[in-house]
Coordinates of C-alpha atoms in Angstrom, one line a residue:
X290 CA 39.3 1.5 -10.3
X291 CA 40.5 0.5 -13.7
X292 CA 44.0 0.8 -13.2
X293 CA 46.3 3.6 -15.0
X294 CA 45.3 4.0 -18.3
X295 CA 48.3 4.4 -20.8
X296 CA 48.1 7.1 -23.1
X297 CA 49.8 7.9 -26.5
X298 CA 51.0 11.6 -26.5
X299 CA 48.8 14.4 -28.2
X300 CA 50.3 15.2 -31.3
X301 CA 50.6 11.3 -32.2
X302 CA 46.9 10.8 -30.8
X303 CA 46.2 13.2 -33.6
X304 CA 48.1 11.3 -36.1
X305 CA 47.0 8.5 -35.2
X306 CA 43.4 9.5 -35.8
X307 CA 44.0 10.9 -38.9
X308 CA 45.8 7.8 -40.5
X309 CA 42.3 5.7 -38.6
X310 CA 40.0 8.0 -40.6
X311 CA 41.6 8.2 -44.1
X312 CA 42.2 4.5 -44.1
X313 CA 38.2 4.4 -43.0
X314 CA 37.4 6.7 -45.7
X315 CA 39.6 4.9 -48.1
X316 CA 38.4 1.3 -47.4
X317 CA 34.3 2.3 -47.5
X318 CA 35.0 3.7 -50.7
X319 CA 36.8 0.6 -52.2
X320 CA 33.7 -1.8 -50.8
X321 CA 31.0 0.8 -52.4
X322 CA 32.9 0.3 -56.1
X323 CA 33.6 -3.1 -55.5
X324 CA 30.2 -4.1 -55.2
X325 CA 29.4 -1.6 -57.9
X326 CA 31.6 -4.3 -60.3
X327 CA 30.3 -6.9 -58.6
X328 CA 26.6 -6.0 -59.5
X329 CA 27.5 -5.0 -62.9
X330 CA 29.8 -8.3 -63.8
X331 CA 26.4 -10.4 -62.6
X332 CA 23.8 -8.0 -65.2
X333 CA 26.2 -8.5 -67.8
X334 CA 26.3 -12.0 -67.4
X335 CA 22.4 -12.1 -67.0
X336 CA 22.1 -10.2 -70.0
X337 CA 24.0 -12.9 -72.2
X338 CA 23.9 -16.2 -72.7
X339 CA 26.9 -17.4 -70.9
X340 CA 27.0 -20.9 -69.5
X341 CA 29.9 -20.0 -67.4
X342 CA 29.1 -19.1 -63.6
X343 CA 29.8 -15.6 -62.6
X344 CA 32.7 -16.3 -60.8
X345 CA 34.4 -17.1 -63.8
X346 CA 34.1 -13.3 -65.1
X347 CA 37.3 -11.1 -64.6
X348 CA 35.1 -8.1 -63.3
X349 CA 33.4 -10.1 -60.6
X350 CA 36.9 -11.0 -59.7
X351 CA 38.3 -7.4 -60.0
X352 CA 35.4 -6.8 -57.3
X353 CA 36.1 -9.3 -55.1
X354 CA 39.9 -8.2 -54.4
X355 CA 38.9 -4.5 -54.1
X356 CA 36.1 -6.0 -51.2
X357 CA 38.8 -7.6 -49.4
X358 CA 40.9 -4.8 -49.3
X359 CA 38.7 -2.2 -48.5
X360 CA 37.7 -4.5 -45.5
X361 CA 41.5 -4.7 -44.7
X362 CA 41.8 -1.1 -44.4
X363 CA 38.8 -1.1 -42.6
X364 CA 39.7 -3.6 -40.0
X365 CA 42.9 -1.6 -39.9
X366 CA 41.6 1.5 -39.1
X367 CA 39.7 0.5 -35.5
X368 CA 43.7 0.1 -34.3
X369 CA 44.4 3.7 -35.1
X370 CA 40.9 5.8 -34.5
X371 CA 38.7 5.6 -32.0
X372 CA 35.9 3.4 -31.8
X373 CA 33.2 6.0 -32.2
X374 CA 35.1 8.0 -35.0
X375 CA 35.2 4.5 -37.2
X376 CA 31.7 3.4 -36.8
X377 CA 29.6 6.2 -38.0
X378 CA 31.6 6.7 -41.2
X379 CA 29.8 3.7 -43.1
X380 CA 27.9 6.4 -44.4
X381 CA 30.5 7.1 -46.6
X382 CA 30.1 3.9 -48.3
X383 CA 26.3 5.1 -48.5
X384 CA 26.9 8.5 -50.2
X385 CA 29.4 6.7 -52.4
X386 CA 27.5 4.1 -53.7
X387 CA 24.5 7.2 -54.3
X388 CA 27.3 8.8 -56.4
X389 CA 28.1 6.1 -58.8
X390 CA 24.5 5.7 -59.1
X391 CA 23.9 9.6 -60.2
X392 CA 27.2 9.4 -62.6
X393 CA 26.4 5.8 -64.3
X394 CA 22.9 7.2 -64.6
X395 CA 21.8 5.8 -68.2
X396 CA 18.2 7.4 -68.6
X397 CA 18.3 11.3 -70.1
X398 CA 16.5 13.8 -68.3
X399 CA 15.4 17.7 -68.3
X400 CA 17.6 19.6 -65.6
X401 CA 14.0 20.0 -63.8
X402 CA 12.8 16.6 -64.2
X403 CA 16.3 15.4 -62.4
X404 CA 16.7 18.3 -59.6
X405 CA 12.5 17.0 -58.9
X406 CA 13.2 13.5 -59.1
X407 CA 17.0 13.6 -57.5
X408 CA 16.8 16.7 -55.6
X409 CA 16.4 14.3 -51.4
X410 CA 19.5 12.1 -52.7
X411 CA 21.7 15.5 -53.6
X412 CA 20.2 16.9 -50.3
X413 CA 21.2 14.2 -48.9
X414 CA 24.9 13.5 -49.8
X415 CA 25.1 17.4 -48.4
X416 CA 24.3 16.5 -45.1
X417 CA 26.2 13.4 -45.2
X418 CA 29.4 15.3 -46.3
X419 CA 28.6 18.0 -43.3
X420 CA 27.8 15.4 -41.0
X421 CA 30.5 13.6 -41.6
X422 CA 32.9 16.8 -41.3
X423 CA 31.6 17.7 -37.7
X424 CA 31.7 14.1 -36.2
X425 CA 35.6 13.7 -37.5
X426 CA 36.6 17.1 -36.6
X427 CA 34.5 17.1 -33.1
X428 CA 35.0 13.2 -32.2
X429 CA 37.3 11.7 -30.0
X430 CA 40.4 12.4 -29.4
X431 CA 42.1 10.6 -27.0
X432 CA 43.4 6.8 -28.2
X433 CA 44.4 4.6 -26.0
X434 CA 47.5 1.4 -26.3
X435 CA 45.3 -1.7 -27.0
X436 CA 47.5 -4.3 -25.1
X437 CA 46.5 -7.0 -23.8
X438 CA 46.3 -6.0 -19.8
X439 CA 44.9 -2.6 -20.9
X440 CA 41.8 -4.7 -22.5
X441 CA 41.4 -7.0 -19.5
X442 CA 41.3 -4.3 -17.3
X443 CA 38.1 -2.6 -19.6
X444 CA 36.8 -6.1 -19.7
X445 CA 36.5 -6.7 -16.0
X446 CA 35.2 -3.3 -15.7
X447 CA 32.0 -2.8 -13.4
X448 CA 30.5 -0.2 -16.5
X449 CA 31.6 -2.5 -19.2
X450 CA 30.1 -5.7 -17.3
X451 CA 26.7 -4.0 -16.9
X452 CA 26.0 -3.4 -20.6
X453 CA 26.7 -6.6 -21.4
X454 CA 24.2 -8.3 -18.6
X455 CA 21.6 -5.5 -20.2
X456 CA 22.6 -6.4 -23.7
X457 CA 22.3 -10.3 -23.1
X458 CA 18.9 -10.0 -21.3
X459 CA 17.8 -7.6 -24.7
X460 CA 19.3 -9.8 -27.5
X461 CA 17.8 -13.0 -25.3
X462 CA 14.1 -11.1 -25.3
X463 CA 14.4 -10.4 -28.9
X464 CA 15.0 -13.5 -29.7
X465 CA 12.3 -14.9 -27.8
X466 CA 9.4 -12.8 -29.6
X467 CA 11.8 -12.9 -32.8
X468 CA 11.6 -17.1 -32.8
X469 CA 8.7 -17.8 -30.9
X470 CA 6.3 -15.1 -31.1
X471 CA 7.3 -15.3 -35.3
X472 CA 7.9 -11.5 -34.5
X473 CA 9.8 -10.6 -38.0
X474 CA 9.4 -6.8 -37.6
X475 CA 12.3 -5.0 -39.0
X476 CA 13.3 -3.1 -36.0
X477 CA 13.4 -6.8 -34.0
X478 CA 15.7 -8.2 -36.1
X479 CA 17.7 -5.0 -36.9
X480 CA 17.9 -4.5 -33.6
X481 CA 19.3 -8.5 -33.0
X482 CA 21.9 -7.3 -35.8
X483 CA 22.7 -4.1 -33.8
X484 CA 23.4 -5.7 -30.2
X485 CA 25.7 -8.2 -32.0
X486 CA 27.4 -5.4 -33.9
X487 CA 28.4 -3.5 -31.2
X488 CA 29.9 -6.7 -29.5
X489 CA 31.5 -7.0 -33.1
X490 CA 33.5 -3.2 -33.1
X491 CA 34.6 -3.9 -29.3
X492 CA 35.9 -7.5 -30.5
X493 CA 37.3 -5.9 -34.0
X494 CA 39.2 -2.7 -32.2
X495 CA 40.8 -4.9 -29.3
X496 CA 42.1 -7.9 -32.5
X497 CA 43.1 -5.0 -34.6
X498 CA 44.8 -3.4 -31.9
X499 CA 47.1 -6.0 -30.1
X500 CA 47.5 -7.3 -34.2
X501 CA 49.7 -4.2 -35.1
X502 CA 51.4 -3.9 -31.6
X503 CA 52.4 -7.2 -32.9
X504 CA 53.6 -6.2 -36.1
X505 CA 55.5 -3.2 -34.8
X506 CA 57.4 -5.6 -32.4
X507 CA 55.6 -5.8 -28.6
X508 CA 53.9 -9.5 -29.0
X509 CA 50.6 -9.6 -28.3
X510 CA 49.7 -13.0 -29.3
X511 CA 50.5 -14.6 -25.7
X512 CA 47.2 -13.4 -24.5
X513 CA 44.5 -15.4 -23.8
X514 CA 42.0 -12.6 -24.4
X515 CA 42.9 -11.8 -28.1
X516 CA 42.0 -15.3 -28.8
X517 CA 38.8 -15.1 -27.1
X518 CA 38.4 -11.5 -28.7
X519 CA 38.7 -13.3 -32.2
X520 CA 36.3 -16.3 -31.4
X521 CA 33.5 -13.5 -30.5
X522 CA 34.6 -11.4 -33.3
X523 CA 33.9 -14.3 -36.0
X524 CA 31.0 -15.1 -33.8
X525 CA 29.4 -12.0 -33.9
X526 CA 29.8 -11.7 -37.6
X527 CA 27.9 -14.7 -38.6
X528 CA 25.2 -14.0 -37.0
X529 CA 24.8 -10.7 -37.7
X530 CA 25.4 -11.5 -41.4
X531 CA 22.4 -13.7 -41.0
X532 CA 19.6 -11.0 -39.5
X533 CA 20.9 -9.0 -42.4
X534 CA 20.3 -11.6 -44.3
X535 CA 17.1 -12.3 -43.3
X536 CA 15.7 -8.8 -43.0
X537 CA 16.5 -8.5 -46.7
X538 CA 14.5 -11.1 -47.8
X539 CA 11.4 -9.5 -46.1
X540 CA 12.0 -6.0 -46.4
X541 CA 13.1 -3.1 -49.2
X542 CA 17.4 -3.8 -49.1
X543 CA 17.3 0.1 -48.8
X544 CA 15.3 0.7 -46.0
X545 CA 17.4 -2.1 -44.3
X546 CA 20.3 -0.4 -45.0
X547 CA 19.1 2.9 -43.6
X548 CA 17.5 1.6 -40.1
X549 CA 21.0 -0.2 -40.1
X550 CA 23.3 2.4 -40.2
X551 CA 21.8 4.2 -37.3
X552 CA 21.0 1.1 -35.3
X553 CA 24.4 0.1 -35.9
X554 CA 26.2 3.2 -35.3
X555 CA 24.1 4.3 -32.4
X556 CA 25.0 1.1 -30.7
X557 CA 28.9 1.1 -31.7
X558 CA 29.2 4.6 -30.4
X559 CA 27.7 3.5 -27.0
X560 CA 29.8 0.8 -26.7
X561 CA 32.8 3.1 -27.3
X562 CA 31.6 5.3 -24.7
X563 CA 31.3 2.5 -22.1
X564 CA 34.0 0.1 -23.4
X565 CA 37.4 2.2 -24.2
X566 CA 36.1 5.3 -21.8
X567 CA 36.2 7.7 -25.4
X568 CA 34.5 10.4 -24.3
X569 CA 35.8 10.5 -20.8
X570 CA 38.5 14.0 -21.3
X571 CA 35.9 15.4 -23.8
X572 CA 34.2 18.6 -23.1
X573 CA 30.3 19.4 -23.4
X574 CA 30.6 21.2 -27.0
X575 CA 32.5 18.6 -28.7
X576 CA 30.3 15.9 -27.5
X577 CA 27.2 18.1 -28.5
X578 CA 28.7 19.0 -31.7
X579 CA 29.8 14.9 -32.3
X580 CA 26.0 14.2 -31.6
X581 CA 24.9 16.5 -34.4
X582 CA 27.5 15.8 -36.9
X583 CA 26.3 11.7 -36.2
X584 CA 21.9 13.0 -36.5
X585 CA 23.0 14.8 -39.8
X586 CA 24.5 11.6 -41.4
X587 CA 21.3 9.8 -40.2
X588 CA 19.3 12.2 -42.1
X589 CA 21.5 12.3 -45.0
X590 CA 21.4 8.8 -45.0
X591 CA 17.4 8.6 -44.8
X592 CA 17.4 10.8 -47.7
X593 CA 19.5 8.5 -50.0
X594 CA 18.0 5.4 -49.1
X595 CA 14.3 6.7 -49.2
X596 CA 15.0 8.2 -53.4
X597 CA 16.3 4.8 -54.4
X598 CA 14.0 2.8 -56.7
X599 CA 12.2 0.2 -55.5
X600 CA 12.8 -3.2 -57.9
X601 CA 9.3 -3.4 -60.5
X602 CA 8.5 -7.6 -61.7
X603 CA 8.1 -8.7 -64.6
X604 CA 4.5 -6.3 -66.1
X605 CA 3.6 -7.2 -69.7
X606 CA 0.6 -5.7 -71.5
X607 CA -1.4 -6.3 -74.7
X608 CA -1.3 -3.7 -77.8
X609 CA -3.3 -3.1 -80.5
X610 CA -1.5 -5.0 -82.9
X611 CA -2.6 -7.9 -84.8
X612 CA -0.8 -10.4 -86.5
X613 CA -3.1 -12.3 -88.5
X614 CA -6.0 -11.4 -86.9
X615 CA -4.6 -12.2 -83.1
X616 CA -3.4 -9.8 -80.4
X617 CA 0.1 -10.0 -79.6
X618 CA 1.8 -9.5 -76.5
X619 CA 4.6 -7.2 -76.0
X620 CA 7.2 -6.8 -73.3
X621 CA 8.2 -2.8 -72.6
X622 CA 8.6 -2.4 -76.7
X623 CA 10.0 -6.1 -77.5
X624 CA 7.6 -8.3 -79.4
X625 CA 6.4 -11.3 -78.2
X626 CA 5.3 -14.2 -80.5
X627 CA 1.4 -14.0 -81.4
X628 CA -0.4 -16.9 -79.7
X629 CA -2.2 -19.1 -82.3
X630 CA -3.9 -21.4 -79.5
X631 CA -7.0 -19.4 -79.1
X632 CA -5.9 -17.9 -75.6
X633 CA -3.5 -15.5 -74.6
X634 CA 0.1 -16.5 -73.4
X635 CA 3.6 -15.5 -73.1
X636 CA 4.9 -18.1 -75.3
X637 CA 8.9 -17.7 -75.9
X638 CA 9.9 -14.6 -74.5
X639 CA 13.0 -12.5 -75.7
X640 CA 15.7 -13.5 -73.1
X641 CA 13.7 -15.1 -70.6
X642 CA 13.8 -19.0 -72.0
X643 CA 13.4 -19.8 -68.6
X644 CA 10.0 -18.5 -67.9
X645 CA 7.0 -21.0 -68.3
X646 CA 3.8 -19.6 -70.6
X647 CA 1.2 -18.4 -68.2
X648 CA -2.5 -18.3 -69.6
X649 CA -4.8 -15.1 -69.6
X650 CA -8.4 -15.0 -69.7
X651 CA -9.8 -13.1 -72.5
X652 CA -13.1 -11.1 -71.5
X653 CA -14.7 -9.8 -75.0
X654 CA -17.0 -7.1 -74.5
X655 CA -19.9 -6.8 -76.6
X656 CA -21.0 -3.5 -78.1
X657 CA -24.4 -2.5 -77.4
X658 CA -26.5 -0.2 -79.5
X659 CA -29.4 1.4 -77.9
X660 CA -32.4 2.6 -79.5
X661 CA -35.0 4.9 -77.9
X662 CA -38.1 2.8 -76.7
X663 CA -40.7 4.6 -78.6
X664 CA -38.9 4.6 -81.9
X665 CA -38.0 0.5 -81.4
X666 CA -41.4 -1.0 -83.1
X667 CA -41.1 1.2 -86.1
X668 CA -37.8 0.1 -86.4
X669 CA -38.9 -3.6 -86.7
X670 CA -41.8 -3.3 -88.4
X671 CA -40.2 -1.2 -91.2
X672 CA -37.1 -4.5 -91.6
X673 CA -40.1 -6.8 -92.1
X674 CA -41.5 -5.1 -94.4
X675 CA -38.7 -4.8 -96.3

């Protein structure tokens, strides 16, 4: 047996919950826009020529303190909500950052040619918002007090000790085939990223937790375990920052981010389950309901990710035009200089002062004229006598 379990009464369980989910809500959305300023203070920089580094720029700055504060709510928020409430609403930083993207939308298009071309991502935010409204209104509701003995007693826990030894032997297989068998398949290293999330949420909630019993005045810090909670917590979070990292570079950033948002949150939720006991006083129809509200944020999160445009290199191609007698290159509408050198090459691009000339073959094709076989000799024979 675990030991008596120390419960918070109802009616502050549900405010407690509540405060968890807006402050989850809150910080998702401050990360989505911060990164939004971040992304935009780097174009603007590449689009000049500024010597200056880009952490000079106010914006990228302006960013960077909305980031840390919409983490700090979010760190926040795992001491309030339940585990499994908090981790599947990281698609609201998805539908968010899909909203910006529709509303700073600089291309003009007919109402047809948008509802066609933007018609998944709109279907998609839908069954985000719905998703999201049925796993918060369905999830959870019982919340624990995170002290330390209460999180001994779920570490030392027969269930709890099981999914780690099953976790460990997993993440140690992955590896294996990840790093010797060169297996860089996205779900491999997604799923390396996944195992060490969920370790990352049950390390995150139990910090988070015995940090505001702290603050409200019943110390915390005494504990051995919240120091060994923080170790694995910063632990965790390297490493998974690094398969992220890593699946990045080899895959499409938005099919990464889809695979891990349900990876992610499928893993965090069973972790919940096992780890705090979540959905121990929950009945069948909430759980049910929980399930579908979390399957229709994975679809409406599949439907954002799969619309977004996929980044095009560099393509230039070679007009008509002629300046003094030679083709010239141009670059989506921006002239090129002509190259005099007998050869075709990039020369000086506009804006790109960086990028070395790179030669093209020229193929001339010669024009042919046929003439009928039996008309050929009369042909000739007409020019010489002429």
């Amino acid at each position: 047996m675990l030991g008596v379990v120390h419960t918070r009464p109802d009616i502050n369980s549900y405010t407690e919950n509540l405060i968890g989910t807006l402050l989850a809500i809150f910080g998702n959305v401050l990360v989505s826009i911060s990164l939004s300023i971040q992304k935009y203070s780097h174009v603007s920089l590449a689009g000049t020529k500024d010597p200056r580094a880009f952490y000079w720029a106010k914006t990228w700055w302006c960013g960077f303190v909305l980031t840390c504060l919409g983490e700090a709510a979010n760190f926040v928020s795992y001491a309030f909500a339940p585990l499994s409430l908090i981790a599947p609403l990281n698609a609201v930083s998805v539908l968010t950052s899909s909203i910006l993207g529709l509303i700073f939308l600089r291309e003009k298009s007919k109402p047809r040619e948008f509802a066609k071309r933007y018609g998944l991502s709109f279907l998609g935010c839908l069954l985000t918002i719905g998703g999201t409204y049925l796993f918060v209104t369905f999830g959870p509701n019982a919340h624990e007090k995170l002290d330390g003995e209460n999180i001994v007693k779920h570490t030392v826990g027969w269930p709890v000790l099981l999914y780690l030894v099953l976790g460990i032997i997993t993440f140690c297989l992955l590896l294996y085939f990840y790093k010797q068998r060169s297996a860089n398949y996205l779900i491999v290293i997604l799923l390396l990223g996944a195992l060490l999330g969920s370790v990352t949420v049950i390390t995150v909630k139990a910090v988070s937790g015995m940090l505001v019993l702290t603050i409200e005045g019943t110390m915390q810090l005494n504990y051995p375990i919240f120091y060994a909670m923080f170790v694995c917590m910063v632990a965790t979070v390297v490493f998974q920052a690094k398969f992220l990292s890593q699946a990045c570079k080899l895959y499409n950033p938005s099919l990464v981010a889809c695979v891990n948002y349900i990876l992610s949150t499928f893993f965090a939720v069973i972790a919940g389950a096992i780890f705090y006991q979540e959905f121990n006083h929950e009945d069948v129809l909430h759980i049910c309901m929980f399930l579908l509200g979390c399957a229709a944020c994975f679809l409406g999160v599949f439907l954002i990710t799969k619309n977004r445009k996929k980044t095009k290199s560099f393509e230039p191609y070679v007009t008509m035009d002629m300046a003094q007698g030679i083709p010239t290159i141009h670059d989506k509408g921006l002239v090129v200089q002509p190259d005099y050198n007998g050869s075709f090459s990039y020369g000086a691009l506009v804006n790109n002062d960086g990028v070395a000339s790179v030669s093209v073959p020229v193929k001339q094709e010669q024009l042919s004229i046929t003439v009928m076989s039996n008309t050929a000799p009369h042909g000739s024979a007409d020019l010489k006598k002429d």
